[in-house]
Amino acid sequence: MMILYKPHIEYIVQLSTAPDKRRYMVPEEGARHYLDVDHYDFLNIPRIWPQAVEKFTEDTLQRYGILPWHMERMMAQLTKAFMAGDRARILRLSAELGHYMADAHVPLHACSNHNGQLTGQHGIHGLWESRIPELLADNEFDYWTGKTGYIRDFRAFAWQVIGESARASDTVLWLEKQLSLRFPADRRYAYEIRKGTLVRNYSSEYTKAYQALLGDMVERRMRGSIAAVAACWYTAWVNAGQPSLGKLRATGISDEEHAAARRLDSLWRTGKIFGRDH
């Protein structure tokens, strides 16, 4: 797998931002990034999409998120891309599936109180998902996950990941609430320059205190997402019949795809997001 992915790692990272950017152009995109598990009886949610639609209606599913079903769809598309030997499509789908799988590992992508908006904790999503890794990950986290493996039942795997995130969401919210009650309010936030603009963010002191309460949760979920993404790519390749990766068809990017990418980037920079914004 290294001969396919390693030479294109920077391109894959760039492609992985497309799902978030599409939220500024495609209203349906937002629901693909989360599942409000607390809205349902988790064990009785149909894992097969047509059955879920029949039970809840598609409008309800779109309102409360479709992440695990969408990951299964993306996995099928990636497998077909390997079968077709289309390198450009493989890289794009690999990157986007990686984005959704990473979302599935974030506890606040699996509950309705996704940014603490229901409990006076607005901003907690970015604190857990971005601020802690930004300040601490490179120096304190271990990214090595070892050899990847084959996923025998992807549907079960996707729902397992979502279930784990949902069970952790209460802890994420409760610990930050307790910390905020005893932490001096004037030391909770700090101002810093970002891309030439002065912005308010959680202070390093508060972020480190929250990380200490969480223990290894953020690192563990990050490592889990890394291992899961690798397993998804490997599994799709195996299910496609293990085609030779050195002989993939090198397809170029069409003028239409270039134009769509430019429009997507423009809307992302200047537009307004559809649906949830954290």
XYZ file of N, CA and C in Angstrom:
834
model
N 0.820 -1.204 0.000
C 0.000 0.000 0.000
C 0.860 1.262 0.000
N 2.074 1.172 0.507
C 2.945 2.343 0.617
C 3.282 2.933 -0.751
N 3.394 2.063 -1.769
C 3.778 2.591 -3.083
C 2.670 3.437 -3.693
N 1.453 3.265 -3.220
C 0.346 4.090 -3.694
C 0.204 5.359 -2.868
N 0.188 5.220 -1.551
C -0.188 6.341 -0.696
C 0.969 7.263 -0.311
N 2.128 6.709 -0.011
C 3.200 7.559 0.520
C 3.624 8.668 -0.446
N 3.793 8.399 -1.744
C 4.212 9.490 -2.644
C 3.167 10.596 -2.784
N 1.919 10.325 -2.392
C 0.832 11.288 -2.588
C 0.261 11.799 -1.272
N 1.022 11.677 -0.188
C 0.456 11.975 1.123
C 0.022 13.439 1.238
N 0.787 14.371 0.688
C 0.396 15.786 0.768
C -0.880 16.040 -0.036
N -0.997 15.386 -1.172
C -2.196 15.521 -2.001
C -3.409 14.941 -1.268
N -3.212 13.813 -0.587
C -4.300 13.191 0.170
C -4.758 14.112 1.287
N -3.814 14.732 1.987
C -4.176 15.676 3.046
C -5.004 16.821 2.475
N -4.600 17.319 1.312
C -5.352 18.396 0.667
C -6.766 17.927 0.307
N -6.868 16.735 -0.264
C -8.175 16.211 -0.656
C -9.074 15.954 0.549
N -8.484 15.661 1.694
C -9.281 15.300 2.865
C -10.105 16.470 3.392
N -9.793 17.688 2.963
C -10.570 18.850 3.416
C -11.845 19.044 2.603
N -11.990 18.330 1.494
C -13.132 18.539 0.605
C -14.480 18.330 1.287
N -14.661 17.289 2.131
C -15.980 17.133 2.766
C -16.407 18.345 3.581
N -15.472 18.947 4.319
C -15.827 20.145 5.080
C -16.132 21.317 4.154
N -15.352 21.448 3.085
C -15.586 22.550 2.153
C -16.930 22.405 1.442
N -17.338 21.168 1.173
C -18.618 20.957 0.494
C -19.802 21.419 1.336
N -19.593 21.563 2.638
C -20.680 22.024 3.494
C -21.075 23.462 3.171
N -20.240 24.165 2.415
C -20.554 25.532 1.999
C -21.265 25.553 0.643
N -21.460 24.392 0.051
C -22.061 24.325 -1.272
C -23.208 23.320 -1.332
N -23.105 22.240 -0.560
C -24.067 21.142 -0.636
C -24.793 21.015 0.700
N -26.074 21.379 0.769
C -26.808 21.303 2.044
C -26.802 19.912 2.667
N -26.795 18.870 1.828
C -26.864 17.506 2.340
C -25.550 17.033 2.971
N -24.469 17.770 2.762
C -23.165 17.302 3.218
C -23.068 17.246 4.741
N -23.646 18.220 5.423
C -23.457 18.306 6.869
C -23.830 17.051 7.615
N -24.937 16.423 7.248
C -25.420 15.238 7.974
C -24.485 14.047 7.842
N -23.589 14.101 6.885
C -22.660 12.982 6.686
C -21.535 12.964 7.721
N -21.458 13.993 8.559
C -20.329 14.133 9.479
C -20.665 13.751 10.917
N -21.893 13.365 11.203
C -22.257 13.106 12.592
C -23.446 12.148 12.676
N -23.692 11.682 13.898
C -24.910 10.937 14.212
C -25.279 11.268 15.655
N -26.454 11.841 15.861
C -26.927 12.145 17.213
C -27.451 10.869 17.852
N -26.536 10.108 18.407
C -26.888 8.800 18.963
C -27.918 8.935 20.078
N -27.831 10.029 20.854
C -28.738 10.185 21.989
C -30.181 10.431 21.566
N -30.428 10.638 20.295
C -31.800 10.793 19.811
C -32.494 9.437 19.660
N -31.692 8.370 19.606
C -32.225 7.041 19.308
C -31.972 6.069 20.459
N -32.598 4.918 20.370
C -32.201 3.739 21.127
C -31.123 3.069 20.279
N -29.874 3.272 20.653
C -28.749 2.925 19.786
C -28.791 1.481 19.298
N -29.078 0.565 20.176
C -29.027 -0.852 19.805
C -30.113 -1.228 18.799
N -31.152 -0.385 18.703
C -32.260 -0.705 17.807
C -32.300 0.171 16.557
N -31.208 0.869 16.267
C -31.127 1.610 15.012
C -30.809 0.609 13.895
N -31.625 0.517 12.860
C -31.291 -0.388 11.751
C -29.961 0.002 11.109
N -29.084 -0.937 10.959
C -27.761 -0.669 10.381
C -27.812 -0.597 8.860
N -28.858 -1.108 8.262
C -29.009 -1.088 6.806
C -29.855 0.126 6.425
N -29.363 0.922 5.483
C -29.984 2.207 5.171
C -31.465 2.116 4.798
N -31.890 1.263 3.869
C -33.319 1.218 3.529
C -34.198 0.889 4.737
N -33.711 0.041 5.608
C -34.485 -0.303 6.804
C -34.566 0.882 7.758
N -33.486 1.656 7.868
C -33.499 2.845 8.715
C -34.460 3.889 8.170
N -34.473 4.053 6.834
C -35.400 4.995 6.211
C -36.839 4.580 6.473
N -37.090 3.288 6.348
C -38.447 2.779 6.579
C -38.890 3.023 8.026
N -37.967 2.890 8.961
C -38.323 3.028 10.377
C -38.447 4.479 10.807
N -37.530 5.351 10.310
C -37.467 6.719 10.838
C -37.836 7.811 9.829
N -37.863 7.502 8.546
C -37.994 8.436 7.412
C -36.638 9.095 7.136
N -36.421 9.397 5.868
C -35.141 9.985 5.478
C -34.972 11.385 6.056
N -36.037 12.153 6.169
C -35.949 13.497 6.740
C -35.405 13.452 8.171
N -35.894 12.507 8.948
C -35.421 12.371 10.328
C -33.957 11.972 10.364
N -33.565 11.043 9.526
C -32.175 10.605 9.491
C -31.255 11.742 9.093
N -31.660 12.533 8.106
C -30.843 13.663 7.690
C -30.735 14.704 8.804
N -31.783 14.845 9.583
C -31.763 15.834 10.664
C -30.781 15.433 11.758
N -30.703 14.140 12.063
C -29.884 13.693 13.181
C -28.580 13.006 12.754
N -28.285 13.035 11.462
C -26.986 12.568 11.001
C -27.000 11.177 10.393
N -26.140 10.984 9.400
C -26.101 9.711 8.669
C -24.678 9.163 8.557
N -23.784 9.572 9.443
C -22.364 9.250 9.305
C -22.067 7.767 9.091
N -22.529 6.826 9.905
C -22.136 5.430 9.691
C -22.638 4.858 8.385
N -23.843 5.235 7.960
C -24.354 4.754 6.678
C -23.544 5.339 5.523
N -23.155 6.597 5.662
C -22.381 7.230 4.593
C -20.985 6.624 4.494
N -20.385 6.265 5.613
C -19.073 5.624 5.570
C -19.146 4.292 4.821
N -20.213 3.560 5.037
C -20.365 2.287 4.327
C -20.477 2.523 2.817
N -21.204 3.561 2.446
C -21.325 3.918 1.029
C -19.960 4.304 0.444
N -19.194 5.095 1.193
C -17.871 5.507 0.730
C -16.936 4.302 0.596
N -17.055 3.366 1.510
C -16.224 2.160 1.465
C -16.519 1.361 0.203
N -17.788 1.256 -0.160
C -18.158 0.545 -1.384
C -17.604 1.263 -2.613
N -17.652 2.576 -2.613
C -17.129 3.345 -3.747
C -15.621 3.183 -3.871
N -14.916 3.177 -2.744
C -13.464 3.005 -2.784
C -13.104 1.622 -3.312
N -13.823 0.611 -2.897
C -13.576 -0.744 -3.392
C -13.745 -0.807 -4.905
N -14.795 -0.167 -5.424
C -15.025 -0.137 -6.872
C -13.916 0.625 -7.590
N -13.398 1.674 -6.978
C -12.307 2.429 -7.591
C -11.053 1.574 -7.702
N -10.780 0.753 -6.671
C -9.652 -0.177 -6.756
C -9.883 -1.198 -7.869
N -11.114 -1.675 -7.986
C -11.420 -2.637 -9.050
C -11.184 -2.033 -10.425
N -11.527 -0.755 -10.566
C -11.365 -0.077 -11.856
C -9.927 0.356 -12.109
N -9.110 0.334 -11.064
C -7.715 0.734 -11.222
C -7.542 2.222 -11.476
N -8.469 3.041 -10.991
C -8.457 4.480 -11.232
C -7.740 5.173 -10.073
N -6.474 5.510 -10.282
C -5.650 6.050 -9.197
C -6.195 7.366 -8.644
N -6.609 8.272 -9.511
C -7.108 9.570 -9.045
C -8.336 9.393 -8.163
N -9.236 8.517 -8.577
C -10.453 8.283 -7.799
C -10.138 7.558 -6.489
N -9.191 6.635 -6.520
C -8.781 5.938 -5.303
C -8.259 6.936 -4.275
N -7.395 7.834 -4.711
C -6.815 8.807 -3.783
C -7.883 9.737 -3.217
N -8.797 10.194 -4.070
C -9.843 11.103 -3.593
C -10.755 10.411 -2.589
N -11.212 9.211 -2.932
C -12.120 8.498 -2.036
C -11.420 8.065 -0.752
N -10.149 7.702 -0.853
C -9.386 7.343 0.344
C -9.307 8.529 1.297
N -9.029 9.704 0.740
C -8.916 10.910 1.561
C -10.243 11.252 2.221
N -11.324 11.189 1.455
C -12.626 11.581 1.997
C -13.145 10.562 3.006
N -12.951 9.279 2.731
C -13.342 8.262 3.703
C -12.553 8.459 4.997
N -11.276 8.825 4.868
C -10.468 9.100 6.048
C -11.039 10.237 6.879
N -11.548 11.260 6.207
C -12.153 12.390 6.909
C -13.374 11.932 7.722
N -14.254 11.178 7.093
C -15.465 10.728 7.785
C -15.128 9.768 8.925
N -14.149 8.900 8.719
C -13.776 7.966 9.773
C -13.178 8.712 10.959
N -12.399 9.757 10.685
C -11.868 10.567 11.777
C -13.004 11.256 12.531
N -13.988 11.775 11.804
C -15.150 12.381 12.458
C -15.836 11.383 13.385
N -15.946 10.147 12.946
C -16.631 9.125 13.736
C -15.923 8.850 15.059
N -14.633 9.160 15.138
C -13.869 8.930 16.362
C -13.970 10.092 17.347
N -14.631 11.174 16.964
C -14.770 12.342 17.843
C -16.065 12.216 18.643
N -16.008 12.164 19.960
C -17.222 11.972 20.754
C -18.331 12.972 20.463
N -17.982 14.227 20.212
C -19.007 15.245 20.001
C -19.614 15.194 18.603
N -19.137 14.287 17.758
C -19.810 14.005 16.494
C -20.871 12.922 16.681
N -21.035 12.461 17.912
C -21.972 11.368 18.170
C -23.002 11.737 19.224
N -23.255 13.036 19.401
C -24.294 13.459 20.340
C -24.885 14.784 19.892
N -26.109 15.056 20.307
C -26.807 16.264 19.869
C -26.219 17.531 20.473
N -25.603 17.439 21.646
C -24.953 18.597 22.274
C -23.546 18.742 21.716
N -23.467 18.872 20.394
C -22.208 18.699 19.662
C -21.195 19.800 19.905
N -21.634 20.959 20.370
C -20.684 22.030 20.676
C -20.969 22.634 22.042
N -21.586 21.850 22.908
C -21.904 22.343 24.238
C -22.970 23.422 24.248
N -23.692 23.563 23.140
C -24.683 24.643 23.017
C -25.872 24.449 23.955
N -26.083 23.236 24.423
C -27.220 22.966 25.302
C -26.869 23.110 26.781
N -25.591 23.246 27.086
C -25.143 23.266 28.483
C -24.226 24.430 28.795
N -24.256 25.463 27.966
C -23.409 26.629 28.215
C -21.934 26.357 28.047
N -21.576 25.447 27.137
C -20.175 25.081 26.913
C -19.761 25.333 25.463
N -20.295 26.376 24.875
C -20.047 26.647 23.462
C -18.539 26.766 23.195
N -18.085 26.031 22.210
C -16.668 26.027 21.851
C -15.936 24.772 22.258
N -16.605 23.895 23.027
C -15.935 22.690 23.509
C -15.534 21.757 22.370
N -16.289 21.786 21.274
C -15.962 20.917 20.141
C -14.542 21.204 19.641
N -14.273 22.483 19.390
C -12.945 22.851 18.917
C -11.874 22.623 19.965
N -12.225 22.785 21.243
C -11.269 22.541 22.321
C -10.794 21.100 22.305
N -11.748 20.162 22.224
C -11.384 18.737 22.235
C -10.731 18.320 20.925
N -11.343 18.712 19.812
C -10.935 18.203 18.500
C -9.705 18.890 17.927
N -9.528 20.184 18.214
C -8.469 20.953 17.561
C -7.441 21.527 18.533
N -7.920 22.187 19.587
C -6.995 22.913 20.460
C -6.039 21.980 21.187
N -6.538 20.886 21.748
C -5.654 19.955 22.446
C -4.615 19.353 21.504
N -5.007 18.785 20.350
C -3.976 18.265 19.434
C -3.011 19.348 18.957
N -3.533 20.530 18.699
C -2.690 21.620 18.203
C -1.580 21.964 19.187
N -1.905 22.006 20.471
C -0.934 22.411 21.474
C -0.065 21.252 21.979
N -0.610 20.037 21.994
C 0.053 18.960 22.724
C 0.442 17.744 21.898
N -0.241 17.507 20.779
C -0.090 16.217 20.114
C 1.329 15.937 19.644
N 1.942 16.870 18.947
C 3.251 16.587 18.353
C 4.319 16.293 19.395
N 4.201 16.872 20.573
C 5.210 16.661 21.612
C 4.862 15.535 22.568
N 3.576 15.232 22.721
C 3.176 14.287 23.758
C 2.467 13.027 23.256
N 1.929 13.062 22.048
C 1.166 11.909 21.563
C 2.062 10.967 20.763
N 1.722 9.701 20.837
C 2.407 8.675 20.049
C 1.488 8.290 18.894
N 1.917 8.584 17.663
C 1.081 8.321 16.495
C 1.230 6.905 15.949
N 2.210 6.157 16.430
C 2.487 4.840 15.850
C 1.400 3.850 16.243
N 0.800 3.215 15.253
C -0.284 2.274 15.525
C 0.059 0.843 15.140
N 1.210 0.634 14.548
C 1.588 -0.711 14.150
C 0.972 -1.124 12.823
N 1.064 -2.396 12.527
C 0.593 -2.939 11.255
C -0.928 -2.915 11.181
N -1.436 -2.593 10.018
C -2.887 -2.548 9.859
C -3.466 -3.945 9.699
N -4.794 -4.025 9.731
C -5.454 -5.311 9.597
C -6.671 -5.225 8.698
N -7.266 -6.362 8.437
C -8.423 -6.460 7.552
C -9.711 -6.354 8.370
N -10.667 -5.566 7.894
C -11.960 -5.405 8.561
C -12.940 -6.412 7.951
N -13.313 -7.413 8.709
C -14.170 -8.483 8.170
C -15.619 -8.028 7.995
N -16.070 -7.150 8.844
C -17.455 -6.670 8.761
C -17.412 -5.159 8.924
N -17.338 -4.439 7.807
C -17.166 -2.991 7.889
C -18.364 -2.319 8.552
N -19.555 -2.780 8.252
C -20.749 -2.170 8.841
C -20.685 -2.248 10.372
N -20.379 -3.409 10.900
C -20.272 -3.567 12.346
C -19.149 -2.701 12.906
N -18.061 -2.619 12.174
C -16.920 -1.814 12.615
C -17.294 -0.340 12.714
N -17.963 0.189 11.685
C -18.356 1.595 11.669
C -19.268 1.923 12.844
N -20.222 1.046 13.111
C -21.149 1.287 14.220
C -20.472 1.123 15.575
N -19.479 0.276 15.642
C -18.710 0.139 16.889
C -17.984 1.437 17.204
N -17.365 2.032 16.188
C -16.650 3.296 16.379
C -17.604 4.386 16.856
N -18.754 4.495 16.204
C -19.744 5.498 16.593
C -20.225 5.269 18.028
N -20.471 4.010 18.382
C -20.921 3.696 19.733
C -19.895 4.088 20.786
N -18.621 3.836 20.506
C -17.559 4.215 21.434
C -17.515 5.726 21.622
N -17.658 6.466 20.521
C -17.646 7.930 20.618
C -18.843 8.430 21.422
N -19.997 7.852 21.168
C -21.198 8.278 21.882
C -21.056 8.056 23.387
N -20.481 6.926 23.761
C -20.323 6.632 25.196
C -19.334 7.591 25.861
N -18.406 8.129 25.096
C -17.412 9.059 25.647
C -17.915 10.496 25.696
N -18.996 10.807 24.990
C -19.431 12.199 24.866
C -19.831 12.807 26.205
N -20.502 12.042 27.057
C -20.893 12.572 28.366
C -19.666 12.947 29.196
N -18.632 12.123 29.135
C -17.400 12.412 29.870
C -16.745 13.680 29.351
N -16.698 13.829 28.032
C -16.115 15.026 27.416
C -16.805 16.283 27.941
N -18.113 16.267 27.979
C -18.887 17.434 28.403
C -18.813 17.642 29.920
N -18.947 16.576 30.688
C -18.988 16.696 32.148
C -17.669 17.208 32.701
N -16.544 16.673 32.205
C -15.240 17.089 32.721
C -14.958 18.556 32.432
N -15.328 19.011 31.233
C -15.087 20.422 30.918
C -15.968 21.325 31.760
N -17.198 20.919 32.019
C -18.098 21.708 32.869
C -17.527 21.832 34.280
N -17.038 20.723 34.831
C -16.458 20.774 36.176
C -15.222 21.656 36.210
N -14.398 21.571 35.201
C -13.195 22.406 35.137
C -13.560 23.882 35.056
N -14.543 24.208 34.238
C -14.924 25.615 34.067
C -15.458 26.218 35.355
N -16.076 25.403 36.212
C -16.651 25.908 37.454
C -15.589 26.277 38.482
N -14.427 25.666 38.371
C -13.389 25.948 39.368
C -12.174 26.679 38.794
N -12.169 26.899 37.486
C -11.019 27.551 36.851
C -11.295 29.051 36.758
N -10.345 29.901 37.129
C -10.558 31.348 37.054
C -10.987 31.787 35.657
N -12.104 32.499 35.559
C -12.673 32.869 34.260
C -11.717 33.714 33.446
N -10.914 34.569 34.116
C -10.029 35.468 33.380
C -8.805 34.763 32.822
N -8.620 33.474 33.157
C -7.485 32.708 32.617
C -7.940 31.591 31.690
N -9.241 31.576 31.388
C -9.781 30.507 30.556
C -9.483 30.730 29.080
N -9.412 31.974 28.671
C -9.193 32.304 27.258
C -7.964 33.182 27.094
N -7.433 33.187 25.878
C -6.303 34.046 25.530
C -6.483 34.504 24.097
N -5.791 35.576 23.746
C -5.851 36.104 22.385
C -4.543 35.812 21.670
N -4.659 35.453 20.396
C -3.475 35.134 19.603
C -3.717 35.511 18.154
N -2.626 35.675 17.433
C -2.697 36.035 16.015
C -2.825 34.781 15.176
N -3.867 34.727 14.335
C -4.053 33.614 13.405
C -4.309 34.171 12.028
N -3.426 33.837 11.103
C -3.546 34.301 9.724
C -3.745 35.814 9.675
N -2.986 36.496 10.526
C -3.024 37.949 10.525
C -4.171 38.560 11.287
N -4.991 37.737 11.966
C -6.150 38.240 12.679
C -6.054 37.873 14.166
N -6.402 38.811 15.024
C -6.408 38.555 16.461
C -7.688 37.790 16.823
N -7.543 36.595 17.368
C -8.701 35.765 17.696
C -8.617 35.295 19.146
N -9.788 35.027 19.722
C -9.841 34.493 21.078
C -9.901 32.980 21.023
N -9.118 32.340 21.878
C -9.096 30.881 21.925
C -8.898 30.446 23.368
N -9.102 29.171 23.624
C -8.830 28.661 24.953
C -7.346 28.821 25.265
N -7.042 29.253 26.460
C -5.651 29.469 26.850
C -4.906 28.142 26.946
N -3.589 28.217 26.850
C -2.773 27.012 26.994
C -2.975 26.384 28.359
N -3.093 27.214 29.388
C -3.266 26.718 30.751
C -4.567 25.929 30.886
N -5.640 26.475 30.325
C -6.939 25.799 30.429
C -6.935 24.520 29.595
N -6.359 24.586 28.411
C -6.298 23.423 27.531
C -5.530 22.279 28.182
N -4.402 22.598 28.805
C -3.596 21.570 29.460
C -4.311 20.988 30.682
N -5.053 21.833 31.388
C -5.805 21.341 32.541
C -6.911 20.387 32.097
N -7.564 20.716 31.000
C -8.619 19.852 30.473
C -8.033 18.534 29.971
N -6.903 18.615 29.295
C -6.239 17.414 28.809
C -5.859 16.497 29.970
N -5.424 17.077 31.075
C -5.050 16.268 32.240
C -6.267 15.514 32.785
N -7.432 16.151 32.767
C -8.650 15.485 33.237
C -9.076 14.369 32.283
N -8.916 14.591 30.997
C -9.318 13.602 29.998
C -8.392 12.392 29.974
N -7.187 12.556 30.481
C -6.222 11.465 30.405
C -5.761 11.277 28.970
N -5.789 10.034 28.493
C -5.296 9.763 27.137
C -6.425 9.700 26.113
N -7.621 10.237 26.439
C -8.762 10.056 25.549
C -8.518 10.598 24.150
N -8.035 11.833 24.049
C -7.848 12.442 22.728
C -6.795 11.662 21.937
N -5.692 11.342 22.586
C -4.644 10.569 21.919
C -5.169 9.203 21.490
N -5.924 8.559 22.362
C -6.451 7.223 22.066
C -7.401 7.250 20.871
N -8.283 8.253 20.830
C -9.217 8.346 19.715
C -8.490 8.734 18.426
N -7.461 9.553 18.543
C -6.691 9.917 17.359
C -5.959 8.702 16.803
N -5.326 7.949 17.681
C -4.639 6.738 17.251
C -5.628 5.738 16.655
N -6.791 5.647 17.259
C -7.808 4.755 16.729
C -8.233 5.148 15.329
N -8.357 6.447 15.096
C -8.761 6.900 13.762
C -7.677 6.627 12.730
N -6.425 6.800 13.127
C -5.314 6.510 12.207
C -5.334 5.032 11.814
N -5.457 4.166 12.809
C -5.477 2.728 12.539
C -6.697 2.351 11.703
N -7.837 2.977 11.986
C -9.065 2.655 11.260
C -8.977 3.069 9.796
N -8.419 4.242 9.540
C -8.289 4.710 8.156
C -7.385 3.756 7.364
N -6.265 3.388 7.954
C -5.365 2.450 7.279
C -6.068 1.127 7.005
N -6.827 0.641 7.966
C -7.546 -0.629 7.792
C -8.605 -0.515 6.694
N -9.254 0.635 6.604
C -10.257 0.841 5.546
C -9.602 0.761 4.169
N -8.505 1.449 3.998
C -7.817 1.441 2.697
C -7.371 0.027 2.336
N -6.776 -0.660 3.293
C -6.294 -2.013 3.052
C -7.454 -2.953 2.742
N -8.538 -2.842 3.488
C -9.696 -3.715 3.294
C -10.328 -3.500 1.928
N -10.457 -2.249 1.513
C -11.025 -1.960 0.191
C -10.169 -2.575 -0.905
N -8.865 -2.492 -0.751
C -7.941 -3.075 -1.739
C -8.080 -4.597 -1.774
N -8.125 -5.229 -0.608
C -8.282 -6.692 -0.539
C -9.617 -7.109 -1.161
N -10.693 -6.404 -0.815
C -12.015 -6.756 -1.340
C -12.116 -6.536 -2.842
N -11.242 -5.686 -3.365
C -11.223 -5.449 -4.810
C -10.410 -6.506 -5.552
N -9.826 -7.457 -4.826
C -9.041 -8.509 -5.463
C -7.549 -8.270 -5.438
N -7.103 -7.308 -4.615
C -5.681 -6.991 -4.467
C -5.017 -6.671 -5.809
N -5.546 -5.721 -6.557
C -4.930 -5.360 -7.841
C -3.530 -4.806 -7.649
N -2.710 -4.951 -8.660
C -1.349 -4.431 -8.607
C -1.379 -2.913 -8.506
N -0.804 -2.370 -7.445
C -0.854 -0.924 -7.231
C 0.191 -0.191 -8.066
N 1.122 -0.937 -8.599
C 2.125 -0.314 -9.468
C 1.641 -0.138 -10.888
N 0.471 -0.681 -11.189
C -0.040 -0.610 -12.559
C -1.389 0.102 -12.636
N -1.649 0.952 -11.667
C -2.913 1.675 -11.680
C -2.964 2.666 -12.829
N -4.153 2.858 -13.345
C -4.355 3.792 -14.457
C -4.198 5.221 -13.950
N -3.251 5.937 -14.524
C -3.007 7.322 -14.138
C -3.969 8.224 -14.892
N -5.007 8.644 -14.235
C -6.004 9.497 -14.871
C -5.790 10.951 -14.486
N -5.933 11.811 -15.431
C -5.775 13.225 -15.167
C -7.045 13.829 -14.600
N -6.940 15.091 -14.197
C -8.086 15.820 -13.666
C -8.659 16.682 -14.776
N -9.941 16.542 -15.024
C -10.583 17.241 -16.129
C -10.740 18.725 -15.826
N -11.015 19.514 -16.884
C -11.260 20.943 -16.698
C -12.467 21.176 -15.800
N -13.482 20.306 -15.931
C -14.671 20.440 -15.096
C -14.340 20.213 -13.618
N -13.474 19.236 -13.351
C -13.084 18.964 -11.973
C -12.268 20.115 -11.396
N -11.398 20.686 -12.237
C -10.628 21.855 -11.797
C -11.566 23.011 -11.457
N -12.545 23.239 -12.314
C -13.490 24.335 -12.099
C -14.312 24.111 -10.840
N -14.738 22.863 -10.633
C -15.517 22.540 -9.438
C -14.681 22.737 -8.176
N -13.404 22.375 -8.247
C -12.518 22.550 -7.096
C -12.322 24.023 -6.773
N -12.171 24.849 -7.818
C -12.001 26.290 -7.591
C -13.262 26.895 -6.982
N -14.423 26.471 -7.471
C -15.681 26.989 -6.940
C -15.867 26.553 -5.488
N -15.523 25.309 -5.214
C -15.642 24.795 -3.854
C -14.761 25.588 -2.905
N -13.532 25.861 -3.319
C -12.603 26.599 -2.470
C -13.090 28.030 -2.250
N -13.648 28.636 -3.290
C -14.157 29.998 -3.182
C -15.330 30.069 -2.208
N -16.255 29.117 -2.314
C -17.407 29.103 -1.416
C -16.987 28.854 0.022
N -15.976 28.025 0.192
C -15.467 27.736 1.529
C -14.884 28.985 2.176
N -14.209 29.803 1.379
C -13.551 30.999 1.910
C -14.525 32.142 2.145
N -15.561 32.222 1.335
C -16.425 33.406 1.387
C -17.882 33.104 1.728
N -18.276 31.835 1.684
C -19.684 31.498 1.843
C -20.079 31.238 3.278
N -21.303 30.772 3.432
C -21.859 30.443 4.735
C -22.147 28.954 4.785
N -21.753 28.338 5.882
C -21.909 26.898 6.004
C -23.364 26.514 6.120
N -23.719 25.371 5.512
C -25.062 24.815 5.680
C -25.074 23.940 6.931
N -26.133 24.076 7.707
C -26.287 23.200 8.860
C -25.394 23.589 10.018
N -24.938 22.601 10.781
C -24.194 22.838 12.007
C -22.839 23.485 11.742
N -22.461 24.357 12.640
C -21.152 24.974 12.588
C -20.557 24.936 13.981
N -19.386 24.307 14.120
C -18.758 24.261 15.431
C -17.411 24.970 15.417
